[in-house]
């Protein structure tokens, strides 16, 4: 490729797995400071604002899912969602020119899907939760890895939802001792979204446009661990193989420790969680510059920098 220009094509602010909850810190290591996660998010929002105002401006912001952890009652989970969304809302009010986009994570669905979608700015149609953003020479394709999952359904109302039925079928036919990623807390994109994904990549390839894919879930054990992988990872990887000259990177959260792998010509980046960031580090977030010939990740907190 030609030498990179001084200015990136797109400048991205990204964080993942805030996982706020108004409940005590867990005994896990590293500690999950649920109630303090909103303070980490506030630090991240201020960092994004300072970059946007005083450096090369940002073009777009992403949160890669698990905005809340989930609380002991639905009403408490709803209150947690509202509390953390108020922080995001403050950022977008301060910078209305800077779009903020959400990716659906499994913990997000501790509130019913329709309520979550509305609060995150989606329509009631689940298909609105996978979408494409177009910039000069680059597209971001956002997937909902929880479309097929056990989470977020209303009892007695959604019992026959096809995606819920598919989730039960997957778990019934994929015993955990043989399929280490068949955890109940994971999910899948499903056939319909997969076909949409293939069509989006085909359209980008036909215009010679590069693509970065964002999803909550990782695809590769090498970039995370086997317990956290997308249920239909093999189907998605097959589509990526078809378009590995078009797709530059797969970016995800979910596995809080983070990870990286380069596979089939594509960068697989698992970003570290906001939740477990040591308060002395401020928070975990990244500024990503997308050049013609490379990605440059300026990591903060527990997220490493890389090119």
PDB file of C-alpha atoms in Angstrom:
ATOM      1  CA  UNK A   1       0.000   0.000   0.000  1.00  0.00           C
ATOM      2  CA  UNK A   2       0.943   3.635  -0.292  1.00  0.00           C
ATOM      3  CA  UNK A   3       2.630   5.340   2.621  1.00  0.00           C
ATOM      4  CA  UNK A   4       0.238   6.393   5.384  1.00  0.00           C
ATOM      5  CA  UNK A   5      -0.909  10.003   5.395  1.00  0.00           C
ATOM      6  CA  UNK A   6      -0.295  12.045   8.531  1.00  0.00           C
ATOM      7  CA  UNK A   7      -4.012  12.098   9.297  1.00  0.00           C
ATOM      8  CA  UNK A   8      -5.870   8.814   9.818  1.00  0.00           C
ATOM      9  CA  UNK A   9      -8.893   8.003   7.705  1.00  0.00           C
ATOM     10  CA  UNK A  10     -10.928   7.394  10.848  1.00  0.00           C
ATOM     11  CA  UNK A  11     -10.192   8.041  14.513  1.00  0.00           C
ATOM     12  CA  UNK A  12     -12.040   5.834  17.001  1.00  0.00           C
ATOM     13  CA  UNK A  13     -12.540   5.962  20.759  1.00  0.00           C
ATOM     14  CA  UNK A  14     -13.340   2.526  22.167  1.00  0.00           C
ATOM     15  CA  UNK A  15     -13.991   0.817  25.491  1.00  0.00           C
ATOM     16  CA  UNK A  16     -15.782  -2.312  26.610  1.00  0.00           C
ATOM     17  CA  UNK A  17     -17.319  -4.183  29.535  1.00  0.00           C
ATOM     18  CA  UNK A  18     -18.101  -1.359  31.930  1.00  0.00           C
ATOM     19  CA  UNK A  19     -20.374  -3.895  33.644  1.00  0.00           C
ATOM     20  CA  UNK A  20     -21.629  -1.465  36.266  1.00  0.00           C
ATOM     21  CA  UNK A  21     -23.842  -2.649  39.126  1.00  0.00           C
ATOM     22  CA  UNK A  22     -24.825  -1.130  42.433  1.00  0.00           C
ATOM     23  CA  UNK A  23     -23.482  -4.049  44.447  1.00  0.00           C
ATOM     24  CA  UNK A  24     -20.366  -4.947  46.438  1.00  0.00           C
ATOM     25  CA  UNK A  25     -16.973  -5.658  44.913  1.00  0.00           C
ATOM     26  CA  UNK A  26     -16.493  -9.350  44.139  1.00  0.00           C
ATOM     27  CA  UNK A  27     -13.825 -11.561  45.677  1.00  0.00           C
ATOM     28  CA  UNK A  28     -12.493 -12.488  42.218  1.00  0.00           C
ATOM     29  CA  UNK A  29      -8.950 -11.686  41.174  1.00  0.00           C
ATOM     30  CA  UNK A  30      -8.624  -9.171  39.687  1.00  0.00           C
ATOM     31  CA  UNK A  31     -11.367  -7.609  41.778  1.00  0.00           C
ATOM     32  CA  UNK A  32     -14.620  -6.720  40.043  1.00  0.00           C
ATOM     33  CA  UNK A  33     -15.405  -3.270  41.448  1.00  0.00           C
ATOM     34  CA  UNK A  34     -18.947  -3.098  40.129  1.00  0.00           C
ATOM     35  CA  UNK A  35     -20.060   0.080  41.871  1.00  0.00           C
ATOM     36  CA  UNK A  36     -16.831   1.876  40.949  1.00  0.00           C
ATOM     37  CA  UNK A  37     -17.155   1.003  37.252  1.00  0.00           C
ATOM     38  CA  UNK A  38     -19.140   4.169  36.614  1.00  0.00           C
ATOM     39  CA  UNK A  39     -16.185   6.173  37.966  1.00  0.00           C
ATOM     40  CA  UNK A  40     -13.910   4.347  35.504  1.00  0.00           C
ATOM     41  CA  UNK A  41     -16.371   5.183  32.724  1.00  0.00           C
ATOM     42  CA  UNK A  42     -16.445   8.839  33.777  1.00  0.00           C
ATOM     43  CA  UNK A  43     -12.638   8.893  33.542  1.00  0.00           C
ATOM     44  CA  UNK A  44     -12.827   7.335  30.063  1.00  0.00           C
ATOM     45  CA  UNK A  45     -15.436   9.846  28.915  1.00  0.00           C
ATOM     46  CA  UNK A  46     -13.228  12.707  30.068  1.00  0.00           C
ATOM     47  CA  UNK A  47     -10.244  11.188  28.250  1.00  0.00           C
ATOM     48  CA  UNK A  48     -12.264  10.896  25.025  1.00  0.00           C
ATOM     49  CA  UNK A  49     -13.407  14.498  25.414  1.00  0.00           C
ATOM     50  CA  UNK A  50      -9.871  15.794  25.900  1.00  0.00           C
ATOM     51  CA  UNK A  51      -8.591  13.897  22.861  1.00  0.00           C
ATOM     52  CA  UNK A  52     -11.487  15.179  20.784  1.00  0.00           C
ATOM     53  CA  UNK A  53     -11.000  18.801  21.841  1.00  0.00           C
ATOM     54  CA  UNK A  54      -7.232  19.094  22.063  1.00  0.00           C
ATOM     55  CA  UNK A  55      -5.797  16.525  19.640  1.00  0.00           C
ATOM     56  CA  UNK A  56      -6.911  15.171  16.267  1.00  0.00           C
ATOM     57  CA  UNK A  57     -10.720  14.982  16.731  1.00  0.00           C
ATOM     58  CA  UNK A  58     -12.417  11.629  17.073  1.00  0.00           C
ATOM     59  CA  UNK A  59     -14.881  10.469  14.420  1.00  0.00           C
ATOM     60  CA  UNK A  60     -16.816   7.835  16.347  1.00  0.00           C
ATOM     61  CA  UNK A  61     -17.075   6.123  19.745  1.00  0.00           C
ATOM     62  CA  UNK A  62     -17.853   2.477  20.460  1.00  0.00           C
ATOM     63  CA  UNK A  63     -18.702   0.491  23.569  1.00  0.00           C
ATOM     64  CA  UNK A  64     -18.348  -3.229  22.831  1.00  0.00           C
ATOM     65  CA  UNK A  65     -21.008  -4.550  25.171  1.00  0.00           C
ATOM     66  CA  UNK A  66     -21.803  -5.493  28.783  1.00  0.00           C
ATOM     67  CA  UNK A  67     -22.766  -2.020  29.858  1.00  0.00           C
ATOM     68  CA  UNK A  68     -24.165  -3.458  33.120  1.00  0.00           C
ATOM     69  CA  UNK A  69     -23.483  -6.634  35.072  1.00  0.00           C
ATOM     70  CA  UNK A  70     -27.013  -7.423  36.205  1.00  0.00           C
ATOM     71  CA  UNK A  71     -28.368  -7.162  39.714  1.00  0.00           C
ATOM     72  CA  UNK A  72     -30.428  -9.320  42.043  1.00  0.00           C
ATOM     73  CA  UNK A  73     -33.745  -7.922  40.797  1.00  0.00           C
ATOM     74  CA  UNK A  74     -34.939  -6.640  37.443  1.00  0.00           C
ATOM     75  CA  UNK A  75     -35.762  -3.239  38.915  1.00  0.00           C
ATOM     76  CA  UNK A  76     -32.210  -2.908  40.239  1.00  0.00           C
ATOM     77  CA  UNK A  77     -30.788  -3.904  36.856  1.00  0.00           C
ATOM     78  CA  UNK A  78     -32.982  -1.276  35.201  1.00  0.00           C
ATOM     79  CA  UNK A  79     -31.713   1.333  37.656  1.00  0.00           C
ATOM     80  CA  UNK A  80     -28.116   0.273  36.962  1.00  0.00           C
ATOM     81  CA  UNK A  81     -28.671   0.645  33.228  1.00  0.00           C
ATOM     82  CA  UNK A  82     -30.116   4.117  33.663  1.00  0.00           C
ATOM     83  CA  UNK A  83     -27.261   5.187  35.927  1.00  0.00           C
ATOM     84  CA  UNK A  84     -24.512   4.141  33.540  1.00  0.00           C
ATOM     85  CA  UNK A  85     -26.360   5.437  30.478  1.00  0.00           C
ATOM     86  CA  UNK A  86     -26.555   8.834  32.133  1.00  0.00           C
ATOM     87  CA  UNK A  87     -22.761   8.948  31.926  1.00  0.00           C
ATOM     88  CA  UNK A  88     -22.813   8.123  28.219  1.00  0.00           C
ATOM     89  CA  UNK A  89     -25.590  10.678  27.703  1.00  0.00           C
ATOM     90  CA  UNK A  90     -23.473  13.372  29.385  1.00  0.00           C
ATOM     91  CA  UNK A  91     -20.685  12.682  26.913  1.00  0.00           C
ATOM     92  CA  UNK A  92     -22.961  12.854  23.864  1.00  0.00           C
ATOM     93  CA  UNK A  93     -24.598  16.061  25.126  1.00  0.00           C
ATOM     94  CA  UNK A  94     -21.155  17.605  25.473  1.00  0.00           C
ATOM     95  CA  UNK A  95     -20.164  16.459  21.974  1.00  0.00           C
ATOM     96  CA  UNK A  96     -23.345  16.062  19.890  1.00  0.00           C
ATOM     97  CA  UNK A  97     -21.210  15.936  16.739  1.00  0.00           C
ATOM     98  CA  UNK A  98     -19.475  12.756  17.978  1.00  0.00           C
ATOM     99  CA  UNK A  99     -21.597   9.608  17.409  1.00  0.00           C
ATOM    100  CA  UNK A 100     -21.615   6.893  20.074  1.00  0.00           C
ATOM    101  CA  UNK A 101     -22.536   3.331  19.070  1.00  0.00           C
ATOM    102  CA  UNK A 102     -23.251   0.320  21.271  1.00  0.00           C
ATOM    103  CA  UNK A 103     -22.645  -3.384  20.726  1.00  0.00           C
ATOM    104  CA  UNK A 104     -24.953  -5.833  22.494  1.00  0.00           C
ATOM    105  CA  UNK A 105     -23.301  -7.990  25.181  1.00  0.00           C
ATOM    106  CA  UNK A 106     -24.670 -10.862  27.221  1.00  0.00           C
ATOM    107  CA  UNK A 107     -24.777  -8.929  30.510  1.00  0.00           C
ATOM    108  CA  UNK A 108     -26.640  -6.084  28.795  1.00  0.00           C
ATOM    109  CA  UNK A 109     -29.563  -8.500  28.507  1.00  0.00           C
ATOM    110  CA  UNK A 110     -30.171  -8.588  32.231  1.00  0.00           C
ATOM    111  CA  UNK A 111     -32.962  -6.234  31.226  1.00  0.00           C
ATOM    112  CA  UNK A 112     -35.523  -7.311  28.591  1.00  0.00           C
ATOM    113  CA  UNK A 113     -34.387  -6.943  25.005  1.00  0.00           C
ATOM    114  CA  UNK A 114     -36.984  -4.403  23.965  1.00  0.00           C
ATOM    115  CA  UNK A 115     -36.168  -2.137  26.913  1.00  0.00           C
ATOM    116  CA  UNK A 116     -32.441  -2.421  26.287  1.00  0.00           C
ATOM    117  CA  UNK A 117     -32.731  -1.752  22.563  1.00  0.00           C
ATOM    118  CA  UNK A 118     -34.805   1.369  23.162  1.00  0.00           C
ATOM    119  CA  UNK A 119     -32.408   2.751  25.777  1.00  0.00           C
ATOM    120  CA  UNK A 120     -29.397   2.178  23.527  1.00  0.00           C
ATOM    121  CA  UNK A 121     -31.073   3.949  20.614  1.00  0.00           C
ATOM    122  CA  UNK A 122     -32.116   0.946  18.528  1.00  0.00           C
ATOM    123  CA  UNK A 123     -35.584   0.233  17.183  1.00  0.00           C
ATOM    124  CA  UNK A 124     -37.724  -2.609  18.512  1.00  0.00           C
ATOM    125  CA  UNK A 125     -36.628  -4.726  15.551  1.00  0.00           C
ATOM    126  CA  UNK A 126     -33.690  -6.885  16.638  1.00  0.00           C
ATOM    127  CA  UNK A 127     -32.169  -6.486  13.167  1.00  0.00           C
ATOM    128  CA  UNK A 128     -31.407  -2.862  14.065  1.00  0.00           C
ATOM    129  CA  UNK A 129     -28.742  -4.167  16.476  1.00  0.00           C
ATOM    130  CA  UNK A 130     -26.485  -5.236  13.599  1.00  0.00           C
ATOM    131  CA  UNK A 131     -25.512  -2.448  11.257  1.00  0.00           C
ATOM    132  CA  UNK A 132     -22.810  -0.895   9.081  1.00  0.00           C
ATOM    133  CA  UNK A 133     -21.140   2.503   9.406  1.00  0.00           C
ATOM    134  CA  UNK A 134     -19.451   3.899   6.315  1.00  0.00           C
ATOM    135  CA  UNK A 135     -16.448   6.195   6.242  1.00  0.00           C
ATOM    136  CA  UNK A 136     -14.057   7.097   3.449  1.00  0.00           C
ATOM    137  CA  UNK A 137     -12.282   3.877   2.493  1.00  0.00           C
ATOM    138  CA  UNK A 138     -13.395   1.950   5.596  1.00  0.00           C
ATOM    139  CA  UNK A 139     -16.578   0.382   6.921  1.00  0.00           C
ATOM    140  CA  UNK A 140     -17.411  -0.770  10.436  1.00  0.00           C
ATOM    141  CA  UNK A 141     -19.721  -3.774  10.531  1.00  0.00           C
ATOM    142  CA  UNK A 142     -21.315  -4.296  13.948  1.00  0.00           C
ATOM    143  CA  UNK A 143     -22.736  -7.703  14.871  1.00  0.00           C
ATOM    144  CA  UNK A 144     -25.063  -8.813  17.666  1.00  0.00           C
ATOM    145  CA  UNK A 145     -23.532 -11.991  19.069  1.00  0.00           C
ATOM    146  CA  UNK A 146     -26.451 -12.350  21.501  1.00  0.00           C
ATOM    147  CA  UNK A 147     -29.145 -12.565  18.845  1.00  0.00           C
ATOM    148  CA  UNK A 148     -29.364 -16.294  19.531  1.00  0.00           C
ATOM    149  CA  UNK A 149     -28.995 -16.674  23.295  1.00  0.00           C
ATOM    150  CA  UNK A 150     -30.835 -17.445  26.523  1.00  0.00           C
ATOM    151  CA  UNK A 151     -30.758 -13.873  27.786  1.00  0.00           C
ATOM    152  CA  UNK A 152     -33.158 -10.951  27.685  1.00  0.00           C
ATOM    153  CA  UNK A 153     -36.408 -12.798  27.012  1.00  0.00           C
ATOM    154  CA  UNK A 154     -39.647 -12.056  28.855  1.00  0.00           C
ATOM    155  CA  UNK A 155     -41.103 -15.051  30.671  1.00  0.00           C
ATOM    156  CA  UNK A 156     -44.288 -16.433  29.075  1.00  0.00           C
ATOM    157  CA  UNK A 157     -44.219 -13.687  26.432  1.00  0.00           C
ATOM    158  CA  UNK A 158     -41.122 -14.766  24.493  1.00  0.00           C
ATOM    159  CA  UNK A 159     -41.049 -18.491  25.283  1.00  0.00           C
ATOM    160  CA  UNK A 160     -41.583 -19.405  21.612  1.00  0.00           C
ATOM    161  CA  UNK A 161     -39.145 -16.858  20.184  1.00  0.00           C
ATOM    162  CA  UNK A 162     -37.212 -18.650  17.404  1.00  0.00           C
ATOM    163  CA  UNK A 163     -33.859 -17.377  18.662  1.00  0.00           C
ATOM    164  CA  UNK A 164     -34.556 -18.671  22.171  1.00  0.00           C
ATOM    165  CA  UNK A 165     -35.586 -22.050  20.763  1.00  0.00           C
ATOM    166  CA  UNK A 166     -32.392 -22.109  18.689  1.00  0.00           C
ATOM    167  CA  UNK A 167     -30.323 -21.294  21.778  1.00  0.00           C
ATOM    168  CA  UNK A 168     -31.797 -24.218  23.710  1.00  0.00           C
ATOM    169  CA  UNK A 169     -31.227 -26.508  20.729  1.00  0.00           C
ATOM    170  CA  UNK A 170     -27.592 -25.447  20.463  1.00  0.00           C
ATOM    171  CA  UNK A 171     -26.922 -26.145  24.130  1.00  0.00           C
ATOM    172  CA  UNK A 172     -28.812 -29.449  24.011  1.00  0.00           C
ATOM    173  CA  UNK A 173     -26.705 -30.635  21.062  1.00  0.00           C
ATOM    174  CA  UNK A 174     -23.340 -29.217  22.185  1.00  0.00           C
ATOM    175  CA  UNK A 175     -22.308 -30.734  25.539  1.00  0.00           C
ATOM    176  CA  UNK A 176     -19.890 -28.523  27.419  1.00  0.00           C
ATOM    177  CA  UNK A 177     -17.307 -31.278  27.911  1.00  0.00           C
ATOM    178  CA  UNK A 178     -16.960 -31.592  24.122  1.00  0.00           C
ATOM    179  CA  UNK A 179     -17.582 -27.964  23.148  1.00  0.00           C
ATOM    180  CA  UNK A 180     -15.856 -25.748  25.687  1.00  0.00           C
ATOM    181  CA  UNK A 181     -17.490 -22.593  24.302  1.00  0.00           C
ATOM    182  CA  UNK A 182     -21.046 -23.935  24.761  1.00  0.00           C
ATOM    183  CA  UNK A 183     -21.468 -21.866  27.911  1.00  0.00           C
ATOM    184  CA  UNK A 184     -24.908 -20.538  28.744  1.00  0.00           C
ATOM    185  CA  UNK A 185     -23.520 -16.991  28.998  1.00  0.00           C
ATOM    186  CA  UNK A 186     -22.390 -16.940  25.351  1.00  0.00           C
ATOM    187  CA  UNK A 187     -24.521 -16.580  22.223  1.00  0.00           C
ATOM    188  CA  UNK A 188     -24.576 -16.654  18.453  1.00  0.00           C
ATOM    189  CA  UNK A 189     -25.386 -14.449  15.486  1.00  0.00           C
ATOM    190  CA  UNK A 190     -27.752 -16.947  13.819  1.00  0.00           C
ATOM    191  CA  UNK A 191     -28.287 -17.759  10.156  1.00  0.00           C
ATOM    192  CA  UNK A 192     -30.148 -14.619   9.135  1.00  0.00           C
ATOM    193  CA  UNK A 193     -27.570 -12.226  10.556  1.00  0.00           C
ATOM    194  CA  UNK A 194     -24.777 -14.385   9.135  1.00  0.00           C
ATOM    195  CA  UNK A 195     -26.212 -14.057   5.640  1.00  0.00           C
ATOM    196  CA  UNK A 196     -26.563 -10.299   6.112  1.00  0.00           C
ATOM    197  CA  UNK A 197     -22.920 -10.214   7.240  1.00  0.00           C
ATOM    198  CA  UNK A 198     -21.775 -12.063   4.132  1.00  0.00           C
ATOM    199  CA  UNK A 199     -23.687  -9.634   1.927  1.00  0.00           C
ATOM    200  CA  UNK A 200     -22.157  -6.621   3.688  1.00  0.00           C
ATOM    201  CA  UNK A 201     -18.649  -7.969   3.158  1.00  0.00           C
ATOM    202  CA  UNK A 202     -19.415  -8.750  -0.485  1.00  0.00           C
ATOM    203  CA  UNK A 203     -20.641  -5.177  -1.016  1.00  0.00           C
ATOM    204  CA  UNK A 204     -17.511  -3.754   0.603  1.00  0.00           C
ATOM    205  CA  UNK A 205     -15.267  -6.015  -1.476  1.00  0.00           C
ATOM    206  CA  UNK A 206     -17.006  -4.943  -4.674  1.00  0.00           C
ATOM    207  CA  UNK A 207     -16.108  -1.324  -3.866  1.00  0.00           C
ATOM    208  CA  UNK A 208     -12.578  -2.193  -2.728  1.00  0.00           C
ATOM    209  CA  UNK A 209     -13.373  -0.917   0.774  1.00  0.00           C
ATOM    210  CA  UNK A 210     -11.774  -2.360   3.907  1.00  0.00           C
ATOM    211  CA  UNK A 211     -13.876  -3.554   6.863  1.00  0.00           C
ATOM    212  CA  UNK A 212     -13.431  -3.671  10.634  1.00  0.00           C
ATOM    213  CA  UNK A 213     -15.898  -5.966  12.410  1.00  0.00           C
ATOM    214  CA  UNK A 214     -17.087  -5.243  15.961  1.00  0.00           C
ATOM    215  CA  UNK A 215     -18.799  -7.849  18.129  1.00  0.00           C
ATOM    216  CA  UNK A 216     -18.952  -8.562  21.854  1.00  0.00           C
ATOM    217  CA  UNK A 217     -17.606 -12.103  21.486  1.00  0.00           C
ATOM    218  CA  UNK A 218     -14.206 -13.392  20.336  1.00  0.00           C
ATOM    219  CA  UNK A 219     -13.833 -16.070  17.656  1.00  0.00           C
ATOM    220  CA  UNK A 220     -10.422 -17.495  18.491  1.00  0.00           C
ATOM    221  CA  UNK A 221      -9.149 -19.226  21.593  1.00  0.00           C
ATOM    222  CA  UNK A 222      -5.741 -17.720  20.834  1.00  0.00           C
ATOM    223  CA  UNK A 223      -7.202 -14.231  21.356  1.00  0.00           C
ATOM    224  CA  UNK A 224      -9.158 -15.100  24.511  1.00  0.00           C
ATOM    225  CA  UNK A 225      -9.990 -18.533  25.905  1.00  0.00           C
ATOM    226  CA  UNK A 226     -12.287 -21.303  24.765  1.00  0.00           C
ATOM    227  CA  UNK A 227     -15.020 -20.560  27.331  1.00  0.00           C
ATOM    228  CA  UNK A 228     -15.780 -17.126  25.885  1.00  0.00           C
ATOM    229  CA  UNK A 229     -16.128 -17.844  22.165  1.00  0.00           C
ATOM    230  CA  UNK A 230     -19.138 -17.096  19.970  1.00  0.00           C
ATOM    231  CA  UNK A 231     -21.334 -20.193  19.579  1.00  0.00           C
ATOM    232  CA  UNK A 232     -21.352 -20.116  15.770  1.00  0.00           C
ATOM    233  CA  UNK A 233     -17.732 -19.031  15.515  1.00  0.00           C
ATOM    234  CA  UNK A 234     -16.921 -21.602  12.835  1.00  0.00           C
ATOM    235  CA  UNK A 235     -19.610 -20.240  10.508  1.00  0.00           C
ATOM    236  CA  UNK A 236     -18.393 -16.675  11.036  1.00  0.00           C
ATOM    237  CA  UNK A 237     -14.766 -17.675  10.516  1.00  0.00           C
ATOM    238  CA  UNK A 238     -15.750 -19.315   7.222  1.00  0.00           C
ATOM    239  CA  UNK A 239     -17.286 -16.021   6.039  1.00  0.00           C
ATOM    240  CA  UNK A 240     -14.196 -14.121   7.152  1.00  0.00           C
ATOM    241  CA  UNK A 241     -12.045 -16.539   5.160  1.00  0.00           C
ATOM    242  CA  UNK A 242     -14.060 -15.726   2.029  1.00  0.00           C
ATOM    243  CA  UNK A 243     -13.313 -12.022   2.522  1.00  0.00           C
ATOM    244  CA  UNK A 244      -9.934 -12.025   4.246  1.00  0.00           C
ATOM    245  CA  UNK A 245      -8.647  -9.502   1.707  1.00  0.00           C
ATOM    246  CA  UNK A 246     -11.435  -7.143   2.745  1.00  0.00           C
ATOM    247  CA  UNK A 247     -11.634  -7.583   6.527  1.00  0.00           C
ATOM    248  CA  UNK A 248      -8.803  -5.915   8.411  1.00  0.00           C
ATOM    249  CA  UNK A 249      -9.754  -6.717  11.999  1.00  0.00           C
ATOM    250  CA  UNK A 250     -12.250  -8.364  14.336  1.00  0.00           C
ATOM    251  CA  UNK A 251     -12.584  -6.373  17.580  1.00  0.00           C
ATOM    252  CA  UNK A 252     -14.380  -7.637  20.679  1.00  0.00           C
ATOM    253  CA  UNK A 253     -14.661  -7.574  24.450  1.00  0.00           C
ATOM    254  CA  UNK A 254     -16.242 -10.273  26.704  1.00  0.00           C
ATOM    255  CA  UNK A 255     -12.958 -11.888  27.836  1.00  0.00           C
ATOM    256  CA  UNK A 256     -11.871  -9.280  30.359  1.00  0.00           C
ATOM    257  CA  UNK A 257      -8.151 -10.100  30.377  1.00  0.00           C
ATOM    258  CA  UNK A 258      -7.874  -9.249  26.679  1.00  0.00           C
ATOM    259  CA  UNK A 259      -5.819 -10.914  23.965  1.00  0.00           C
ATOM    260  CA  UNK A 260      -4.594 -10.818  20.394  1.00  0.00           C
ATOM    261  CA  UNK A 261      -4.140 -13.203  17.458  1.00  0.00           C
ATOM    262  CA  UNK A 262      -3.377 -12.792  13.773  1.00  0.00           C
ATOM    263  CA  UNK A 263      -5.289 -15.392  11.799  1.00  0.00           C
ATOM    264  CA  UNK A 264      -5.928 -15.801   8.095  1.00  0.00           C
ATOM    265  CA  UNK A 265      -4.728 -12.273   7.401  1.00  0.00           C
ATOM    266  CA  UNK A 266      -7.041 -10.685   9.999  1.00  0.00           C
ATOM    267  CA  UNK A 267      -6.210  -9.058  13.343  1.00  0.00           C
ATOM    268  CA  UNK A 268      -8.324 -10.433  16.213  1.00  0.00           C
ATOM    269  CA  UNK A 269      -8.204  -7.981  19.125  1.00  0.00           C
ATOM    270  CA  UNK A 270      -9.872  -8.648  22.478  1.00  0.00           C
ATOM    271  CA  UNK A 271      -9.964  -5.424  24.466  1.00  0.00           C
ATOM    272  CA  UNK A 272      -9.521  -5.434  28.236  1.00  0.00           C
ATOM    273  CA  UNK A 273     -12.520  -4.567  30.395  1.00  0.00           C
ATOM    274  CA  UNK A 274     -13.198  -1.253  32.064  1.00  0.00           C
ATOM    275  CA  UNK A 275     -14.582  -3.182  35.057  1.00  0.00           C
ATOM    276  CA  UNK A 276     -11.350  -4.661  36.394  1.00  0.00           C
ATOM    277  CA  UNK A 277      -9.104  -1.687  35.724  1.00  0.00           C
ATOM    278  CA  UNK A 278      -6.937  -0.814  38.699  1.00  0.00           C
ATOM    279  CA  UNK A 279      -8.193   2.605  39.882  1.00  0.00           C
ATOM    280  CA  UNK A 280      -4.590   3.799  39.912  1.00  0.00           C
ATOM    281  CA  UNK A 281      -4.605   3.350  36.110  1.00  0.00           C
ATOM    282  CA  UNK A 282      -7.677   5.530  35.639  1.00  0.00           C
ATOM    283  CA  UNK A 283      -9.572   3.369  33.174  1.00  0.00           C
ATOM    284  CA  UNK A 284      -9.091   1.058  30.214  1.00  0.00           C
ATOM    285  CA  UNK A 285      -9.857   2.520  26.807  1.00  0.00           C
ATOM    286  CA  UNK A 286      -8.229   2.890  23.408  1.00  0.00           C
ATOM    287  CA  UNK A 287      -7.818   5.505  20.708  1.00  0.00           C
ATOM    288  CA  UNK A 288      -7.590   3.704  17.371  1.00  0.00           C
ATOM    289  CA  UNK A 289      -6.267   5.427  14.279  1.00  0.00           C
ATOM    290  CA  UNK A 290      -7.242   3.711  11.036  1.00  0.00           C
ATOM    291  CA  UNK A 291      -4.707   4.493   8.315  1.00  0.00           C
ATOM    292  CA  UNK A 292      -4.669   3.187   4.766  1.00  0.00           C
ATOM    293  CA  UNK A 293      -2.009   0.602   5.582  1.00  0.00           C
ATOM    294  CA  UNK A 294      -2.285  -0.038   9.317  1.00  0.00           C
ATOM    295  CA  UNK A 295      -4.201   0.229  12.578  1.00  0.00           C
ATOM    296  CA  UNK A 296      -2.592   2.124  15.429  1.00  0.00           C
ATOM    297  CA  UNK A 297      -3.956   1.383  18.896  1.00  0.00           C
ATOM    298  CA  UNK A 298      -3.096   3.874  21.628  1.00  0.00           C
ATOM    299  CA  UNK A 299      -4.018   1.889  24.730  1.00  0.00           C
ATOM    300  CA  UNK A 300      -4.685   3.200  28.222  1.00  0.00           C
ATOM    301  CA  UNK A 301      -5.142   1.423  31.539  1.00  0.00           C
ATOM    302  CA  UNK A 302      -4.758  -2.313  30.966  1.00  0.00           C
ATOM    303  CA  UNK A 303      -5.082  -2.039  27.170  1.00  0.00           C
ATOM    304  CA  UNK A 304      -1.653  -2.199  25.499  1.00  0.00           C
ATOM    305  CA  UNK A 305      -0.644   0.061  22.633  1.00  0.00           C
ATOM    306  CA  UNK A 306       0.263  -1.572  19.309  1.00  0.00           C
ATOM    307  CA  UNK A 307       0.566  -0.986  15.576  1.00  0.00           C
TER     308      UNK A 307
END
